[in-house]
XYZ file of C-alpha atoms in Angstrom:
395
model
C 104.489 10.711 162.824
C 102.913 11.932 159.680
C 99.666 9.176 159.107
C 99.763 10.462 155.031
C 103.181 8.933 154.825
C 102.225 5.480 155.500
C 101.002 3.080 152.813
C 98.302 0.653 153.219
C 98.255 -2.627 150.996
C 95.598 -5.639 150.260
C 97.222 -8.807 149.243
C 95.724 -11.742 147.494
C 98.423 -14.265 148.387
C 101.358 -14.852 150.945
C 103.603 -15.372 147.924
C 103.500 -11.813 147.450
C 105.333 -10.877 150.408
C 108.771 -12.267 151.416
C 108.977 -14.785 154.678
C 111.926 -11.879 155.865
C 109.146 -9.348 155.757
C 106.252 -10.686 157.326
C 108.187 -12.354 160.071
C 109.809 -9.241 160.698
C 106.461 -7.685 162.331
C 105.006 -11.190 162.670
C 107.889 -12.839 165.445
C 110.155 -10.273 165.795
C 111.313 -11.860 168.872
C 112.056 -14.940 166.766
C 115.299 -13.218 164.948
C 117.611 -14.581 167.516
C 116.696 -18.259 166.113
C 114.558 -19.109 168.806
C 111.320 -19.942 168.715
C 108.013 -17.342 168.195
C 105.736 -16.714 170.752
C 103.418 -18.420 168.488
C 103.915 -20.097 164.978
C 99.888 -18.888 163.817
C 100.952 -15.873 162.454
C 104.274 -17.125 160.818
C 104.959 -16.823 156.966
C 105.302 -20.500 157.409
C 102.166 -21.361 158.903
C 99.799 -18.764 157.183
C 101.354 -19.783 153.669
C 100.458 -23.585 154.542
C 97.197 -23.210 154.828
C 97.007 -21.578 150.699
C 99.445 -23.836 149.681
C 96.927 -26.426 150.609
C 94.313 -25.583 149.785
C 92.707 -24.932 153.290
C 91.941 -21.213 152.899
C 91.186 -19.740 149.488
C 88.539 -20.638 146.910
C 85.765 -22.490 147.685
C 86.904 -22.870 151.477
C 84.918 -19.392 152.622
C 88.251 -17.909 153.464
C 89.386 -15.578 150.989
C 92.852 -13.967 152.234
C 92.814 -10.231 151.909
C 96.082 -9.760 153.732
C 96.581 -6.430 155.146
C 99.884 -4.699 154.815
C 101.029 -1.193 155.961
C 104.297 0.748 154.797
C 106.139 3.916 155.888
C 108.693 4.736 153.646
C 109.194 1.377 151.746
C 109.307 -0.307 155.128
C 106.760 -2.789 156.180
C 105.660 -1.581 159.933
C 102.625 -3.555 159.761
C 100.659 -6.732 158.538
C 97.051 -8.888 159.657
C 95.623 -12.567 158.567
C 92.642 -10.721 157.287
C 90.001 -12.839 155.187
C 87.060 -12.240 153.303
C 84.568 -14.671 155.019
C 80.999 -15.863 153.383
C 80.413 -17.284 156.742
C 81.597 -18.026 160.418
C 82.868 -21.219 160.707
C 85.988 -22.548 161.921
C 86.643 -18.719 163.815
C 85.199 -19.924 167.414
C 83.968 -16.811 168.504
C 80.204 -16.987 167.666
C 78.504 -14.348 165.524
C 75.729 -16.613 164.142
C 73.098 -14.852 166.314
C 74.291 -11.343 164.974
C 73.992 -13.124 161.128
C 70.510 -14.006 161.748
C 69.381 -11.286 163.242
C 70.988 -8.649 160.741
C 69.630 -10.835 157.887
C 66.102 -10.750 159.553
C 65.957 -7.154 159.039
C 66.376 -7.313 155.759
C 70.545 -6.722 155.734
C 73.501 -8.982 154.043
C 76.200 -9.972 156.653
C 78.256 -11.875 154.520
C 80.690 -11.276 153.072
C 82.449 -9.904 156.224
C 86.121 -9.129 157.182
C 87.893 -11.377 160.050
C 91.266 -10.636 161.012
C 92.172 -13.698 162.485
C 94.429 -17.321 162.302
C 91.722 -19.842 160.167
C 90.881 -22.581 162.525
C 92.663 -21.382 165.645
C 91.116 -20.286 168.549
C 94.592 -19.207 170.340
C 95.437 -16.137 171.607
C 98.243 -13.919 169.485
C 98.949 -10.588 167.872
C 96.546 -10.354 165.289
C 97.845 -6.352 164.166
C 101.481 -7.337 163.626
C 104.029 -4.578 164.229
C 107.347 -3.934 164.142
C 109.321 -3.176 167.025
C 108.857 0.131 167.582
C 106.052 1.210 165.645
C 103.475 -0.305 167.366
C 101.218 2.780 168.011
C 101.026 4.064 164.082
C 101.663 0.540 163.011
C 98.139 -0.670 165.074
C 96.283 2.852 163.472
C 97.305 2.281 160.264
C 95.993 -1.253 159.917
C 92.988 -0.604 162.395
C 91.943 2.604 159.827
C 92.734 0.518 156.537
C 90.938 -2.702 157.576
C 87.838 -0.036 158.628
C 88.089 1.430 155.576
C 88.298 -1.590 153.394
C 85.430 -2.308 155.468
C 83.483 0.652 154.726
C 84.542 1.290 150.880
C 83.051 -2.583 149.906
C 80.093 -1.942 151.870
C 80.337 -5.284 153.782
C 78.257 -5.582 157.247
C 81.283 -5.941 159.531
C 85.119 -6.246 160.707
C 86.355 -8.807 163.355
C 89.752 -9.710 164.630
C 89.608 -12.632 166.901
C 91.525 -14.158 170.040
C 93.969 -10.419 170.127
C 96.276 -9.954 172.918
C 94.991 -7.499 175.508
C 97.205 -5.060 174.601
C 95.171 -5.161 171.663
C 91.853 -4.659 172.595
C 92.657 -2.483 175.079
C 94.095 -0.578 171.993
C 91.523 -1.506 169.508
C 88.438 -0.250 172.089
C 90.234 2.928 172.194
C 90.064 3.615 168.380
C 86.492 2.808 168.460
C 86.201 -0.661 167.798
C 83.589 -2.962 169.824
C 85.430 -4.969 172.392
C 84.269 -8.676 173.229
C 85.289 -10.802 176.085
C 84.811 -14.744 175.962
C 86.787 -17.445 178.029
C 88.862 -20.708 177.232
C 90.517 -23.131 179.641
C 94.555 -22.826 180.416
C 96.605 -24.531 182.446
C 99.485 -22.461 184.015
C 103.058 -23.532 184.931
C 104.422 -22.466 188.628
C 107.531 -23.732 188.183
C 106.264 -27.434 188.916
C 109.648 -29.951 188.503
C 107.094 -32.682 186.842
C 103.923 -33.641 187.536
C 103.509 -34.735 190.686
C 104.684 -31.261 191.455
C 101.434 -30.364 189.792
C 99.181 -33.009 191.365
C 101.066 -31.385 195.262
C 99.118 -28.149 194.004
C 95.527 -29.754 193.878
C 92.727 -31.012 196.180
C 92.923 -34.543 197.687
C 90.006 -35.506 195.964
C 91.225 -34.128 192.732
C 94.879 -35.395 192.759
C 93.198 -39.050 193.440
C 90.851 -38.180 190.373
C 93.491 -37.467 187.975
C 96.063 -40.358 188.394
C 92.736 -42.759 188.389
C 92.042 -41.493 185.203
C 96.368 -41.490 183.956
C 95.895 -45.054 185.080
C 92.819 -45.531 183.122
C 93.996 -44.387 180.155
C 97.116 -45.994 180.179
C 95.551 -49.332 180.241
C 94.406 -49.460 177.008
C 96.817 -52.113 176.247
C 99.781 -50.138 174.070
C 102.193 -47.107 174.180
C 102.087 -43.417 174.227
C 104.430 -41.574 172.577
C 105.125 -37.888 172.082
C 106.736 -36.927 168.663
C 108.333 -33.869 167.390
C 110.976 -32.438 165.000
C 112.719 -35.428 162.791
C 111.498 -38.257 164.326
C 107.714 -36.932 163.263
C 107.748 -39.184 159.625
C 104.724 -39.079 156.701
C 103.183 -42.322 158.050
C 102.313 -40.590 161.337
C 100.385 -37.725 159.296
C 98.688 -40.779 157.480
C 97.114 -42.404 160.794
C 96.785 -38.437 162.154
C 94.676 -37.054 159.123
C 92.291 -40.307 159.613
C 91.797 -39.227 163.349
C 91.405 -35.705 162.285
C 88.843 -36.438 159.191
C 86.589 -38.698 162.238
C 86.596 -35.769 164.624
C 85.876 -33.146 161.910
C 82.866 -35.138 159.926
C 81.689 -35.271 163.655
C 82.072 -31.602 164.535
C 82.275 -29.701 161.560
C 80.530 -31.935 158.844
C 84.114 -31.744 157.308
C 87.600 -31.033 158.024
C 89.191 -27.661 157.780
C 92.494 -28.262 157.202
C 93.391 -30.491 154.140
C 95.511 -33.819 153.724
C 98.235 -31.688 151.986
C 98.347 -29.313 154.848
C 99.982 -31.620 156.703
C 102.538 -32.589 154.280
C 103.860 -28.973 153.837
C 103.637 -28.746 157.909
C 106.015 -31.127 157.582
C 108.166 -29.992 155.291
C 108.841 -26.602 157.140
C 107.210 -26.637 160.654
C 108.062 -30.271 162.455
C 109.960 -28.123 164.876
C 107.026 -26.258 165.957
C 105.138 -29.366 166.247
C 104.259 -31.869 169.110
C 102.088 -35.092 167.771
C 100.699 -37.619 170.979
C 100.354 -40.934 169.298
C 98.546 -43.737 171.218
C 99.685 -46.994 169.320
C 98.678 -50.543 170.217
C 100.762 -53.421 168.584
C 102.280 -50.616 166.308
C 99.198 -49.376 165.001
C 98.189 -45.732 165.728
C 95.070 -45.840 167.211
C 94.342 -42.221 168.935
C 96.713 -38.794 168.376
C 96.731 -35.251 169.585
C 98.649 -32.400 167.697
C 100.191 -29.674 169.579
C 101.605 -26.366 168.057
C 105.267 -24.917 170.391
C 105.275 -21.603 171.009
C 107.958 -19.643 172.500
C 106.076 -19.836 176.165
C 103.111 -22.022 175.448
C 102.153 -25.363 173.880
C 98.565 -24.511 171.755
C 96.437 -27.795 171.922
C 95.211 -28.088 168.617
C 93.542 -31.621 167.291
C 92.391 -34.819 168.684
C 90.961 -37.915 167.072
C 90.948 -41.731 167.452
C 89.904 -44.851 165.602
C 88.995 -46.814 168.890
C 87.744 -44.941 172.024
C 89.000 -46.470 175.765
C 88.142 -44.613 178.996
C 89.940 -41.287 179.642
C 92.234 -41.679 176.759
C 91.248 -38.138 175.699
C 92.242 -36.835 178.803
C 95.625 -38.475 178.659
C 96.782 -37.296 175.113
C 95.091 -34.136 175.086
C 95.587 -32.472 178.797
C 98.035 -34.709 180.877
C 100.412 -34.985 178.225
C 100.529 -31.555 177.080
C 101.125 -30.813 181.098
C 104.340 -32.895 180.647
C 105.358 -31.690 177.883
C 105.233 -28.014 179.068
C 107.092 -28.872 182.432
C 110.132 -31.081 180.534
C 110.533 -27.903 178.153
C 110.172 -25.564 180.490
C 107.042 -23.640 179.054
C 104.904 -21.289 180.894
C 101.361 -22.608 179.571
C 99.005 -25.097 178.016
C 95.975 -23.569 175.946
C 93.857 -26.283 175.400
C 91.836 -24.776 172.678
C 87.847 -23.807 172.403
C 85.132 -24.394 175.162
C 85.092 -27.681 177.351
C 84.390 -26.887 181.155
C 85.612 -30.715 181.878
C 89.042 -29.146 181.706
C 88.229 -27.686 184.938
C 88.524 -30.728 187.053
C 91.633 -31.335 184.965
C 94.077 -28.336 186.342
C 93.005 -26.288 183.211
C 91.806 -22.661 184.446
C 89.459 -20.367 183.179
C 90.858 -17.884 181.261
C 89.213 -14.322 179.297
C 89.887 -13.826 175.879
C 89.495 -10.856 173.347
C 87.902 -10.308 170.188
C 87.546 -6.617 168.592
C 84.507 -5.937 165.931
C 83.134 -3.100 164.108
C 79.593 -2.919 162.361
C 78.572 -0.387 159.467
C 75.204 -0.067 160.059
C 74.956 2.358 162.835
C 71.440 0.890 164.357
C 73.120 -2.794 164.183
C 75.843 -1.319 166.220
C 74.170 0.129 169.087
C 72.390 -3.100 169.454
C 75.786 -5.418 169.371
C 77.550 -2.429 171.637
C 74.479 -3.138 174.304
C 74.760 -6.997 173.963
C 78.967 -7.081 174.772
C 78.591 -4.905 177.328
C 75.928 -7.540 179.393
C 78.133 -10.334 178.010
C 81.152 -9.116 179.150
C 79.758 -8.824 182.839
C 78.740 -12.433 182.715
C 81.766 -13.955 181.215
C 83.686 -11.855 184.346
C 80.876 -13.328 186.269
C 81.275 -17.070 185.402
C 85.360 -17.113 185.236
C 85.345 -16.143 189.255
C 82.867 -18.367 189.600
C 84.702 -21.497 187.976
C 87.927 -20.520 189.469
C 86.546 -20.770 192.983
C 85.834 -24.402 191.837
C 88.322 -25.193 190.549
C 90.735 -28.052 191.496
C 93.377 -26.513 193.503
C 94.103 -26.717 197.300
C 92.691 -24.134 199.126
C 95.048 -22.377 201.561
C 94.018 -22.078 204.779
C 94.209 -19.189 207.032
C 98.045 -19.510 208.346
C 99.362 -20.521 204.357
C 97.886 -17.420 203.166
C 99.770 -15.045 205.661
């Protein structure tokens, strides 16, 4: 296919671009009415997050999204932003800012192709069925280019499928490998079909700690669709503004993102609310994808032993059994998801540098990383919490 006849396109805003459209590369698989494989990359989602304010001016996420045509026809689209610095992307460059500065360079701004605030793995070059080869080139060459025409220090595009970096490596682009923690689904009928799968010592561990949490003297309740209602988002967004003056110094996400959430994504939502005497005291907030439930937030207003646990891992767990998902991602970091049934898992991030000096040194620094990452996920996974088989169970 001729490269010359395909059009490549920066756009300031979502609004520019029809939901039809984007979706149509986006969650193709979606156009039967069920659900995407995840709702990141959704006109729905991606729009929220202008419409309120959390990405755009003044937030250090300038959207710059990429679009690629072939005769009139989208065949391509990314989340790409124009960053002034690297937080809420969880895949840490900080140590490549510093050092690029220290020589005297600028690294922001910089281009990330990425979800804001979502370290879960997705398509981040979004194709349409059937173009994926040209569709992938044409964005990989136009985001490069935009790259190299403003003279900024760098492209990223975090938390790609594998298919993806495999892809992106091959067109020249640095490939980086980090980990996250994920619990997997063997067809387990509930949970104690789960606990059957783990050590003694480990299934013991876990319903101590269900027990635990359970004691904190109220109810637990799992919301989604209509019975989510505004005054849960009130008693969420003051959990979310504690955990994200703790982490972050301030929350990404605005108030009035979850109002529009609301409005057009309470579907893909699940919301764990811990109430005692009807008053919310401690919630997590899921995301429903098509195959996996994305962990996203967790806060409280009163801490009690191994609540955390409860809301955040064990719930999700029975959540993804009852609706039959293959996966939990349980977000960034956090080894103490080990012991938990939550299993080390590698993830992908693709980058390319200008400055060809600056480059050789990041190229030599993945490839070491990458070897340890490899090194530490068979290490944790030997550790981890399930039975080992012995000798006759294996054959």
């Amino acid at each position: 296919m001729d490269q010359a006849q395909i059009e490549v396109q920066v756009l300031g805003s979502l609004s520019q671009i029809s939901a039809e459209d984007w979706d149509s590369c986006a969650c193709p698989e979606a156009a039967d009415g069920g659900r995407p494989l995840d709702p990141f990359t959704t006109h729905r989602f991606l729009l929220a997050l202008e419409n309120s304010g959390s990405v755009g001016r003044g937030t250090g996420w300038q959207p710059q999204y990429l679009t690629a045509y072939l005769d009139g026809m989208l065949i391509g689209a990314a989340p790409m932003y124009a960053k002034s610095h690297s937080q809420g992307e969880y895949i840490f460059d900080h140590n490549w800012a510093h050092a690029y500065e220290n020589a005297g360079g600028q690294y922001y701004p910089k281009l990330q192709i990425a979800v804001p605030f979502t370290p879960a793995t997705g398509r981040r070059f979004l194709v349409r069925s059937g173009y994926e080869a040209v569709g992938m080139s044409a964005l990989v060459q136009g985001a490069v280019q935009l790259a190299a025409d403003n003279r900024v220090s760098s492209l990223h595009a975090t938390f790609c499928t594998e298919d993806e970096a495999i892809a992106g490596e091959q067109m020249g682009l640095m490939l980086r490998s980090s980990q996250q923690f994920h619990w997997l689904n063997d067809a387990y009928a509930d949970f104690d079909g789960f606990l059957g799968a783990l050590s003694s010592r480990k299934r013991k561990n876990i319903r101590k700690e269900r027990a635990q949490a359970c004691g904190f003297g109220g109810e637990i309740r799992t919301l989604t669709g209509d019975d989510l209602r505004p005054e849960h988002w009130d008693a969420f967004w003051r959990f979310y503004q504690d955990t994200g003056s703790r982490k972050w110094g301030a929350p990404y996400l605005t108030r009035q993102f979850f109002d529009i959430a609301q409005e057009v994504m309470a579907d893909d939502m699940a919301l764990v609310l811990a109430e005692r005497d009807g008053y919310p005291i401690a919630g997590a907030l899921n995301f429903i994808g098509r195959e996996t439930l994305f962990g996203r937030y967790w806060g409280c207003v009163e801490h009690h032993p191994c609540l955390h646990f409860e809301l955040c891992y064990y719930r999700a767990i029975d959540f993804a059994i009852a609706n039959g998902l293959a996966r939990v991602e349980a977000g960034a970091q956090g080894e103490h998801k080990l012991a938990r049934g939550y299993l080390p898992t590698r993830t992908h991030s693709l980058h390319w540098v200008g400055d060809p000096g600056f480059a050789d040194a990041i190229r030599k620094y993945l490839d070491a990383e990458v070897a340890a990452v490899g090194e530490e996920i068979e290490i944790l996974t030997e550790y981890g919490p399930f039975r080992k088989l012995n000798p006759e169970e294996q054959q």
